Amino acid sequence: MEQLLSTEYIVSILLSGISLGGQLALIAIGYTMVYGILRLINFAHGDVFMVAGLLGIYISAALPMYIAIPIVIALTIGLGFFIERAAYKPLRSAPRMSVMISAIGVSYLLQNTATYVTGGQPMTYPAINALTKTINICGASTKLVVIITPVLVLVLIALLTTLINHTKIGMAMRAVSKDFETSRLMGIKINNVISMTFVIGSALAVVGSILYFTTYPAITPTAGAMPGLKSFVAAVFGGIGSIPGAVIGAFLIGICETIIKGLPSSWNVSVFSDAFTFALLIVILTCKPTGLFGEKATDKV
Amino acid sequence: MLQKNEKRAGTLRAMLAIMVLLLFVIVLENISSWIPGMPAIFSPTSQLFTVLKKGAVYSLVAVSMNLLNGFTGLFSLGQAGFMLLGAYTYAILTVPMAAKDQVYYLYGGSAVKFSLVDAFQSLFGTAGFGGAVSMICAVLVGIVCAGLVAALFAALIGTPVLRLKSDYLAIATLGFAEILRAIFQWQTLGPITNGANMLKSFPTFADFNIKNAAGQVVLRLSTFVPFLLSILCITVIVLLIHSSYGRAFKAIRDDEVAAEAMGISLFKHKMLSFVISSFFSGVGGALFAMYVSNAQAKAFTSTMTYEILLIVVIGGIGSISGSVIGTFLYVACSEWWLRFLDAETYIGSFKVPLLRSGFRMVVFSVVIMIIVLFFSQGIMGEKELTWAGIGGLLKKLKPKKKAASAGKEG
């Protein structure tokens, strides 16, 4: 118990919670933007995140890190773009559930392809010195990535918010998420806007994957599924479609999860670190389905 | 009157077809011991029987998912969770007392000081005919309990969850399944659930093979039993769909507002569909535990739910016969027909590229994506396999042959 209440322990738990939250936030933005525009739970997004991690491993094995990272970002953006064009665009006028089934199919395909390529072996992410250097804060030793993550997340979010609020494509995005049909009538090229959403989501997922997997023991083909679902819960918690909501939700889930994992092992509760997220989801959905910042949707008959 | 007679004739024909099918299964799995020298495919360990057993179990789960997703329009992804409940309930209730210490060795024995197998054995005896009766009773009661526990949980979470719409319902049920998986792996519940370790030694399909005094198998029934149980359950679901409840479910699926205006209680019918579907998923979970001869929370992941969902889509959302056909195709492809893709193959000294472990699933998921994107109706669409349908298909084939032969003559 004493060890639990020591300052170093609390600080280290909080720091790694904030860091995990930041990584989840980067994935959650991809979910919330796609849902805001297409009303689609993009189940494949978590797997795109996993593929970004694997690409990072393979490419950094051949090239130095500062060249590898831009290539990984470009490839993952291409993947996100391609998934949208190949699997979601043909179903634009189909029922919403068909698109979701297609998303599940893509997720299944990506996982199986990853199993094939890696041969089912867990892969270890290369150490990035700038991220894995150990430092000391309030007596708690942690890795530098823990400090870099929240700062980077905030910078990226500031950029994204500027993009959405002050550029033409951002305005188009806001219009499409308000009313799909009307914005089409106003001459907005829907497909470009949707592609842009997937490009932004995938790019943020790459950054998230670099930060997430450097401290993660190994990447398996299913490594993306759980963080993906958690980020989606974060997006729902913050009010789906709202970017600040998704970020706050992600930080909350990240911190709570690390706290649960950090409780004494004699309580045997660490198995619930994932379940907690889903319990939170069910509570939120039944009490306040619109989330923290969600707009109240009106039912049209 | 005429219609009634026709209906009765149809029921009779269906029952006859089921009997023939069941007899055929018995013959199929025993033929290798009756007639020596049959091809290896008929040997009891061949992949044919893996496919048949797994197919029978998965058919039931797919049909129960279709009842919810296809007939009531409730997009639920909690199937694996209910299967987990069923599998664990069955396993916990039927592990024989003698095996408990060994199964629960990490926890110094089980907290459940009771086993259906022992309870019925004390009633009917342990050996010979009495032993068989007590095993059958224990398995049946265990399976029914498995279904009831799943149904009970469905009723509990139904009230909050069923108010949610489409994709929110999907993600909430998915989350529920994940919570269950965590609870069943919890160390503190170890004396009941055996923690993260597997439960085993309970009666499985292989225990239904009839043996003589020397322990030799006289009559194999290990494929027949899952077929029988699965057909029984699917029949109940079919009867339900054809009842007035089934028509109410379909009305809700097609238009909730209109259905409510017609006086259908939305909540009551949604709940009914959810509970019944979960009951059969629980039964399916118990059968799955019998098929793999263990119960382990690790197996019931969301990937399993996705698999079953894809089966339902392949077969056609809203078609029972489609789900069954889809299941057998899916299982046969993934367990048997596409196996060659996983093996490194040489033609002469040329190594066929790409073929190595895991390639089967890649090809398979590409095929599934093609079905989802371009044949979203699946195999059957919303239609069912009927006698008239089969007859029509045969008739369609016949003129083609005639036309083909006519073409040759000309």
mmCIF file of C-alpha atoms in Angstrom, chain A residues 35 39-41 43 86-88 90-91 96-98 100-119 222 225-226 229 232-233 236 240 266-269 271-272 274-276 278-279 281-282 285-287 289-290 299 301, chain B residues 75 77 157 159-161 163-176 178-188 257 302-303 306-307 309-310 313 317 330 353-366 368-369 372-374 376:
data_model
loop_
_atom_site.group_PDB
_atom_site.id
_atom_site.type_symbol
_atom_site.label_atom_id
_atom_site.label_comp_id
_atom_site.label_asym_id
_atom_site.label_seq_id
_atom_site.Cartn_x
_atom_site.Cartn_y
_atom_site.Cartn_z
ATOM 1 C CA TYR A 35 -18.313 8.580 -38.299
ATOM 2 C CA ARG A 39 -22.020 7.488 -40.155
ATOM 3 C CA LEU A 40 -19.793 4.416 -40.340
ATOM 4 C CA ILE A 41 -17.894 2.651 -37.571
ATOM 5 C CA PHE A 43 -13.747 -1.257 -37.922
ATOM 6 C CA ALA A 86 -12.429 -0.036 -52.877
ATOM 7 C CA ALA A 87 -14.588 -1.102 -49.958
ATOM 8 C CA TYR A 88 -16.793 1.821 -48.907
ATOM 9 C CA PRO A 90 -19.221 1.216 -53.996
ATOM 10 C CA LEU A 91 -21.661 0.922 -51.080
ATOM 11 C CA ARG A 96 -25.566 1.526 -43.439
ATOM 12 C CA MET A 97 -25.189 -1.990 -42.095
ATOM 13 C CA SER A 98 -23.759 -3.241 -45.412
ATOM 14 C CA MET A 100 -20.249 -1.773 -41.613
ATOM 15 C CA ILE A 101 -20.106 -5.420 -42.725
ATOM 16 C CA SER A 102 -17.708 -4.341 -45.458
ATOM 17 C CA ALA A 103 -15.575 -2.624 -42.794
ATOM 18 C CA ILE A 104 -15.517 -5.841 -40.771
ATOM 19 C CA GLY A 105 -14.522 -7.703 -43.941
ATOM 20 C CA VAL A 106 -11.627 -5.289 -44.544
ATOM 21 C CA SER A 107 -10.499 -5.717 -40.959
ATOM 22 C CA TYR A 108 -10.557 -9.504 -41.395
ATOM 23 C CA LEU A 109 -8.579 -9.184 -44.637
ATOM 24 C CA LEU A 110 -5.928 -6.899 -43.120
ATOM 25 C CA GLN A 111 -5.471 -9.181 -40.107
ATOM 26 C CA ASN A 112 -5.150 -12.287 -42.264
ATOM 27 C CA THR A 113 -2.736 -10.567 -44.640
ATOM 28 C CA ALA A 114 -0.643 -9.447 -41.679
ATOM 29 C CA THR A 115 -0.588 -13.028 -40.365
ATOM 30 C CA TYR A 116 0.541 -14.225 -43.787
ATOM 31 C CA VAL A 117 3.282 -11.619 -44.190
ATOM 32 C CA THR A 118 4.696 -11.929 -40.667
ATOM 33 C CA GLY A 119 4.202 -15.692 -40.618
ATOM 34 C CA THR A 222 -4.541 -8.524 -33.807
ATOM 35 C CA ALA A 225 -8.117 -4.450 -32.773
ATOM 36 C CA MET A 226 -8.181 -3.570 -29.072
ATOM 37 C CA LEU A 229 -12.151 -0.449 -30.252
ATOM 38 C CA PHE A 232 -13.917 4.187 -30.809
ATOM 39 C CA VAL A 233 -15.303 4.093 -27.275
ATOM 40 C CA VAL A 236 -18.426 7.805 -28.429
ATOM 41 C CA ILE A 240 -19.143 11.090 -31.864
ATOM 42 C CA SER A 266 -3.101 -9.309 -5.318
ATOM 43 C CA TRP A 267 -6.472 -7.759 -6.262
ATOM 44 C CA ASN A 268 -6.351 -9.555 -9.620
ATOM 45 C CA VAL A 269 -8.156 -6.729 -11.378
ATOM 46 C CA VAL A 271 -7.750 -8.380 -16.422
ATOM 47 C CA PHE A 272 -10.482 -5.738 -16.348
ATOM 48 C CA ASP A 274 -10.013 -3.664 -21.296
ATOM 49 C CA ALA A 275 -13.424 -4.503 -19.882
ATOM 50 C CA PHE A 276 -13.527 -1.165 -18.059
ATOM 51 C CA PHE A 278 -16.593 -1.293 -22.557
ATOM 52 C CA ALA A 279 -18.409 -0.900 -19.268
ATOM 53 C CA LEU A 281 -19.299 2.559 -23.176
ATOM 54 C CA ILE A 282 -22.462 0.796 -22.048
ATOM 55 C CA LEU A 285 -24.760 4.821 -24.228
ATOM 56 C CA THR A 286 -27.576 4.200 -21.790
ATOM 57 C CA CYS A 287 -27.267 7.437 -19.802
ATOM 58 C CA PRO A 289 -26.014 8.494 -25.839
ATOM 59 C CA THR A 290 -24.857 11.741 -27.421
ATOM 60 C CA ASP A 299 -35.126 11.529 -35.339
ATOM 61 C CA VAL A 301 -39.611 9.778 -39.489
ATOM 62 C CA PHE B 75 -27.609 -5.580 -35.548
ATOM 63 C CA LEU B 77 -22.369 -8.393 -32.341
ATOM 64 C CA ILE B 157 -28.763 -6.424 -20.635
ATOM 65 C CA THR B 159 -33.447 -3.471 -21.273
ATOM 66 C CA PRO B 160 -30.672 -0.881 -21.549
ATOM 67 C CA VAL B 161 -29.099 -2.092 -24.785
ATOM 68 C CA ARG B 163 -33.053 1.057 -26.814
ATOM 69 C CA LEU B 164 -29.967 1.789 -28.901
ATOM 70 C CA LYS B 165 -30.095 2.110 -32.650
ATOM 71 C CA SER B 166 -28.207 0.103 -35.307
ATOM 72 C CA ASP B 167 -24.463 0.614 -34.953
ATOM 73 C CA TYR B 168 -24.621 1.722 -31.331
ATOM 74 C CA LEU B 169 -26.391 -1.547 -30.538
ATOM 75 C CA ALA B 170 -23.650 -3.396 -32.430
ATOM 76 C CA ILE B 171 -20.824 -1.787 -30.495
ATOM 77 C CA ALA B 172 -22.606 -2.108 -27.137
ATOM 78 C CA THR B 173 -23.209 -5.841 -27.583
ATOM 79 C CA LEU B 174 -19.627 -6.264 -28.783
ATOM 80 C CA GLY B 175 -18.478 -4.493 -25.627
ATOM 81 C CA PHE B 176 -20.696 -6.733 -23.504
ATOM 82 C CA GLU B 178 -15.604 -8.393 -24.226
ATOM 83 C CA ILE B 179 -16.614 -7.688 -20.618
ATOM 84 C CA LEU B 180 -17.840 -11.266 -20.236
ATOM 85 C CA ARG B 181 -14.543 -12.547 -21.611
ATOM 86 C CA ALA B 182 -12.655 -10.550 -18.988
ATOM 87 C CA ILE B 183 -14.925 -11.725 -16.153
ATOM 88 C CA PHE B 184 -14.478 -15.382 -17.064
ATOM 89 C CA GLN B 185 -10.702 -14.992 -17.049
ATOM 90 C CA TRP B 186 -10.703 -13.322 -13.638
ATOM 91 C CA GLN B 187 -8.488 -15.184 -11.155
ATOM 92 C CA THR B 188 -10.842 -14.509 -8.262
ATOM 93 C CA VAL B 257 -42.545 3.082 -37.120
ATOM 94 C CA SER B 302 -14.860 -10.660 -31.374
ATOM 95 C CA THR B 303 -13.155 -12.313 -34.363
ATOM 96 C CA TYR B 306 -17.160 -11.443 -37.142
ATOM 97 C CA GLU B 307 -16.715 -14.918 -38.619
ATOM 98 C CA LEU B 309 -21.518 -12.491 -39.206
ATOM 99 C CA LEU B 310 -19.621 -13.086 -42.448
ATOM 100 C CA VAL B 313 -23.777 -12.462 -45.033
ATOM 101 C CA ILE B 317 -29.187 -12.028 -44.426
ATOM 102 C CA TYR B 330 -17.397 -21.460 -45.092
ATOM 103 C CA PRO B 353 4.978 -18.644 -55.458
ATOM 104 C CA LEU B 354 2.974 -17.209 -52.535
ATOM 105 C CA LEU B 355 1.863 -20.584 -51.195
ATOM 106 C CA ARG B 356 2.828 -20.836 -47.558
ATOM 107 C CA SER B 357 1.190 -20.915 -44.148
ATOM 108 C CA GLY B 358 -1.518 -18.247 -43.876
ATOM 109 C CA PHE B 359 -2.166 -17.759 -47.592
ATOM 110 C CA ARG B 360 -5.433 -19.697 -47.359
ATOM 111 C CA MET B 361 -6.953 -17.078 -45.070
ATOM 112 C CA VAL B 362 -5.809 -14.215 -47.316
ATOM 113 C CA VAL B 363 -7.459 -15.759 -50.381
ATOM 114 C CA PHE B 364 -10.465 -16.555 -48.277
ATOM 115 C CA SER B 365 -10.902 -13.017 -46.968
ATOM 116 C CA VAL B 366 -10.511 -11.612 -50.490
ATOM 117 C CA ILE B 368 -15.442 -12.722 -48.684
ATOM 118 C CA MET B 369 -14.790 -9.077 -49.612
ATOM 119 C CA VAL B 372 -19.727 -8.439 -49.543
ATOM 120 C CA LEU B 373 -19.081 -5.833 -52.241
ATOM 121 C CA PHE B 374 -20.576 -7.352 -55.371
ATOM 122 C CA SER B 376 -24.437 -8.406 -51.147
#
